[in-house]
Short mmCIF file of C-alpha atoms in Angstrom, two decimals:
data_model
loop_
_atom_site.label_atom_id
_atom_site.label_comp_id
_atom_site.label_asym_id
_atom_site.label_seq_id
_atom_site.Cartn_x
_atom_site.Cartn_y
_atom_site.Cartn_z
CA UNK A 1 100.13 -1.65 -73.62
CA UNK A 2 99.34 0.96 -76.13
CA UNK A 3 101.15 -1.11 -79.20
CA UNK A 4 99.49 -4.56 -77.71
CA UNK A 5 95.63 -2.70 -78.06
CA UNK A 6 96.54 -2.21 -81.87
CA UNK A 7 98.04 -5.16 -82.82
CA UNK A 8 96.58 -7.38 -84.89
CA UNK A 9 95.50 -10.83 -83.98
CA UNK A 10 98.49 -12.41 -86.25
CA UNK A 11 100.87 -9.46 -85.70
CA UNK A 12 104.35 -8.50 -83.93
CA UNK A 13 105.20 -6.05 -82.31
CA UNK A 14 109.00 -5.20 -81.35
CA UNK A 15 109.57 -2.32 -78.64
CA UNK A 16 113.15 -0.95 -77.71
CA UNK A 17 112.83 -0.92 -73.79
CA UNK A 18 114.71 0.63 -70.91
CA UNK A 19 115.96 -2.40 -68.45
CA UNK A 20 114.50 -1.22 -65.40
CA UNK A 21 111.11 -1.89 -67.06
CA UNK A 22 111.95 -5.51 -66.69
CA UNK A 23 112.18 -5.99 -63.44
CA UNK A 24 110.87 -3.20 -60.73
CA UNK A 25 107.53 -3.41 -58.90
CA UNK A 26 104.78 -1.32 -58.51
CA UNK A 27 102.47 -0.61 -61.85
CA UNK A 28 105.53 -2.02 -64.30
CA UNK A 29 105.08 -5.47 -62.55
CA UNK A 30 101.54 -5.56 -62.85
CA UNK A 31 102.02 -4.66 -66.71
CA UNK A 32 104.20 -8.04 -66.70
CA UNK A 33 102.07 -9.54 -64.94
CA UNK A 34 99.34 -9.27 -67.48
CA UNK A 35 101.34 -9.42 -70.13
CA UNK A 36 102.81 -13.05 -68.77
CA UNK A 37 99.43 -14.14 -67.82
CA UNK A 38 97.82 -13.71 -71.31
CA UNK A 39 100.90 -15.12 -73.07
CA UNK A 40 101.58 -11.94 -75.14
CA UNK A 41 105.19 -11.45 -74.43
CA UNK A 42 107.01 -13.82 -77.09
CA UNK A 43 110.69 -12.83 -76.59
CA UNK A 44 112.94 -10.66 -74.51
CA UNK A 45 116.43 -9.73 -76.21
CA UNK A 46 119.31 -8.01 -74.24
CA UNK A 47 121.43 -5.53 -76.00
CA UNK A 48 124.43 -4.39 -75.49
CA UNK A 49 125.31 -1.20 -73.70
CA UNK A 50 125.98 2.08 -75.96
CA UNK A 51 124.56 1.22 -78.36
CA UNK A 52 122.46 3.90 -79.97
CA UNK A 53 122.83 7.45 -79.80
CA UNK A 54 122.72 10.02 -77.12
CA UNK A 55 122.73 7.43 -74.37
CA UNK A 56 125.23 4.52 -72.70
CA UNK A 57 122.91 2.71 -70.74
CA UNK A 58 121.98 -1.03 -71.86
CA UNK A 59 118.38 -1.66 -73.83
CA UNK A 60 116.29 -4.66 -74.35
CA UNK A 61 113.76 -4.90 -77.39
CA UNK A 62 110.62 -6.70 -76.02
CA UNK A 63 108.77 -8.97 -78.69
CA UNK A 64 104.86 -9.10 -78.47
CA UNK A 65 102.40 -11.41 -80.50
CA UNK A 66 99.01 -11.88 -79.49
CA UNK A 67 98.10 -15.50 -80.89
CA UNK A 68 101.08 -17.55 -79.75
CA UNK A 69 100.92 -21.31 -79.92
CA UNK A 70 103.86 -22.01 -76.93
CA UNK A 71 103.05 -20.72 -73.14
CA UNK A 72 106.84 -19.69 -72.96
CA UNK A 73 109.09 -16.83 -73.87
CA UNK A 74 112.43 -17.03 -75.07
CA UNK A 75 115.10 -14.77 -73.30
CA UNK A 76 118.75 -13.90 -75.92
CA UNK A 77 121.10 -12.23 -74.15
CA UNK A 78 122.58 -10.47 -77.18
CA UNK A 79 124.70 -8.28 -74.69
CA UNK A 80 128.38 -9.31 -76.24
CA UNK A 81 126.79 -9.02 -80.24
CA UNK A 82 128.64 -5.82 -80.88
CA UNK A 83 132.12 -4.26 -82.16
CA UNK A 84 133.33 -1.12 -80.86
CA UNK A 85 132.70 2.03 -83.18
CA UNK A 86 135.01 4.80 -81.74
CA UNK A 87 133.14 5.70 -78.47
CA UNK A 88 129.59 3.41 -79.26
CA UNK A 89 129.04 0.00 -79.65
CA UNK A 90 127.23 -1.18 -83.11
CA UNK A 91 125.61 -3.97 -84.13
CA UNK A 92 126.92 -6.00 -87.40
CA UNK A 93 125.45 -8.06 -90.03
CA UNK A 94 126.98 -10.86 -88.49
CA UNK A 95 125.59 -9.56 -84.70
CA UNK A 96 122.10 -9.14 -86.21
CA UNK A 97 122.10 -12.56 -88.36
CA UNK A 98 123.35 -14.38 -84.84
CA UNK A 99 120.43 -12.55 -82.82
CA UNK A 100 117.57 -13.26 -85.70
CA UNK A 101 118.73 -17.14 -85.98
CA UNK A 102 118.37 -17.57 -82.36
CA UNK A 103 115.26 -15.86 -82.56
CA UNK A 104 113.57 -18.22 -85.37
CA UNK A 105 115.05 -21.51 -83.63
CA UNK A 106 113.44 -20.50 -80.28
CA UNK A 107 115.95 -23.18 -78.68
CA UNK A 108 118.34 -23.24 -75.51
CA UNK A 109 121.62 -22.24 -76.68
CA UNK A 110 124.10 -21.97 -73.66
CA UNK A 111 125.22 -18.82 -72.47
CA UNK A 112 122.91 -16.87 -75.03
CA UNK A 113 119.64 -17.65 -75.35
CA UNK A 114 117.22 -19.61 -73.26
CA UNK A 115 112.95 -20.51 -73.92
CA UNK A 116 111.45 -20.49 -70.44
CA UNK A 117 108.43 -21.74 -69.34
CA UNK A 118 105.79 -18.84 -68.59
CA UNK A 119 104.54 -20.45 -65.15
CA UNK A 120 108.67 -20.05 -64.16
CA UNK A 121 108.77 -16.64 -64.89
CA UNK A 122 105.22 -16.42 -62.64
CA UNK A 123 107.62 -18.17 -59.63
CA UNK A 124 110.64 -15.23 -60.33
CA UNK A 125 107.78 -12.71 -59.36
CA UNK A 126 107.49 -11.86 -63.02
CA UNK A 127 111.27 -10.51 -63.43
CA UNK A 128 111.72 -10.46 -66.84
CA UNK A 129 115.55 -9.77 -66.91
CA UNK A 130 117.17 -11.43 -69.17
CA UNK A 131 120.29 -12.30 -66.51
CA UNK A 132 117.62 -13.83 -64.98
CA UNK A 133 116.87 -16.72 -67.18
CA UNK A 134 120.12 -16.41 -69.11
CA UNK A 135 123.41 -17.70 -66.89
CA UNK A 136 126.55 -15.82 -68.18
CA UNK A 137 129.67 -17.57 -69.21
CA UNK A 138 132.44 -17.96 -66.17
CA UNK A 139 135.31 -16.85 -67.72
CA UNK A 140 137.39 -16.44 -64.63
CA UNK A 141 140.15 -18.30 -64.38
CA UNK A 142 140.34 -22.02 -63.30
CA UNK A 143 143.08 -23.37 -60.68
CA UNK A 144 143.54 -27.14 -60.44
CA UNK A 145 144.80 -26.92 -56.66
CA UNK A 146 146.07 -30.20 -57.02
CA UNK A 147 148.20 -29.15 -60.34
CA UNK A 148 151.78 -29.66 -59.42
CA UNK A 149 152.67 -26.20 -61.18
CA UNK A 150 149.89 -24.43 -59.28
CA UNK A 151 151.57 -25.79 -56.01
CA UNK A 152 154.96 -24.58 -57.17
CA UNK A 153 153.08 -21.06 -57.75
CA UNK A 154 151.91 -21.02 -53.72
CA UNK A 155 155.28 -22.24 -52.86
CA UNK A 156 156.39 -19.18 -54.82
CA UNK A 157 154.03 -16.98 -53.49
CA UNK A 158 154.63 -18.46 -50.00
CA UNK A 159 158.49 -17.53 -50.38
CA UNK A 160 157.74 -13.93 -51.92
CA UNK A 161 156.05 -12.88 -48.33
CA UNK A 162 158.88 -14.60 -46.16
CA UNK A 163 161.41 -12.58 -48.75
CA UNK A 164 158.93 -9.19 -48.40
CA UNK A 165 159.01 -9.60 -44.36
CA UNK A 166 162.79 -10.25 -44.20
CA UNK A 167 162.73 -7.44 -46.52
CA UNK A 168 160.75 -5.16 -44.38
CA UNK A 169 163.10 -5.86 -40.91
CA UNK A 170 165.71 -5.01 -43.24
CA UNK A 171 164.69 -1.54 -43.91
CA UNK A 172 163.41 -0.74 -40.47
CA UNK A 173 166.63 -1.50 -39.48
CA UNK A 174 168.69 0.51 -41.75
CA UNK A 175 165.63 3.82 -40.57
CA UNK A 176 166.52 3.09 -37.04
CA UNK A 177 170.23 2.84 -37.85
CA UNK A 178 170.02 5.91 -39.55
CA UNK A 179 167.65 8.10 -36.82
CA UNK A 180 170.41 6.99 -34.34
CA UNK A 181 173.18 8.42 -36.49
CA UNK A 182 171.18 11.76 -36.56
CA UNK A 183 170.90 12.47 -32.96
#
């Protein structure tokens, strides 16, 4: 709030956030709230985790303009930008250049970045996390039941618990077999 009062009319104002902020009740939903309402909040950018010094823990950069044309705000889930520096994360060139362009097109980009209406983030009780808005990528993966090597894989793994059980008799046998030879 204190960064919105001095902005100018035509500025920007980018501040490095702590998640929580973005989505828990009480006075820091009221804050969104306002912030929503008024259409200051222009973008919302998720960053990955360890990324800066001294701390581990995930951080968002919240964007703020006070004369913005679009009732919406644009949600980048910038979360996988990074390589791996020794024990932090960093961001590249590259990382930064891929962040910035997504941030100047202000356009739905699967998996990454997403410009949502301000009266839907009203109806999400003013949750401004970016997982929110932003669906991640599945990359579990996918079984084709009806794949003819996927049913020779459960026949497999059908006969691997028929050979465990016979192999378990086996070996309770052999302990009782060999308790009776100790008495």
């Amino acid at each position: 709030m204190h960064s919105l009062s001095w902005l100018a009319t035509n500025g920007t104002a980018a501040i490095v956030c702590f998640p929580g902020v973005m989505y828990r009740g009480g006075a820091e939903k009221k804050i969104r709230q306002y912030l929503i309402d008024n259409n200051y909040i222009d973008c919302i950018i998720q960053l990955p985790d360890n990324l800066f010094y001294g701390t581990s823990i995930a951080t968002c950069i919240m964007v703020l303009k006070k004369s913005k044309s679009e009732n919406s705000t644009l949600f980048i889930d910038a979360s996988k930008e990074f390589v791996k520096v020794t024990n932090n994360n960093k961001l590249t060139q590259e990382n930064i250049e891929t962040i910035l362009n997504a941030f100047k097109e202000r356009k739905d980009i699967e998996h990454f970045a997403r410009l949502v209406p301000n009266s839907e983030i009203a109806e999400q009780d003013y949750n401004l996390s970016v997982s929110t808005y932003v669906e991640q990528e599945d990359t579990r993966e996918k079984i084709d039941i009806e794949d003819p090597q996927c049913r020779d894989r459960r026949d497999c793994g059908q006969r691997a618990g028929i050979l465990r059980e016979e192999i378990d008799k086996i070996i309770a046998e052999s302990e009782v077999g060999n308790m009776s030879k100790l008495r």
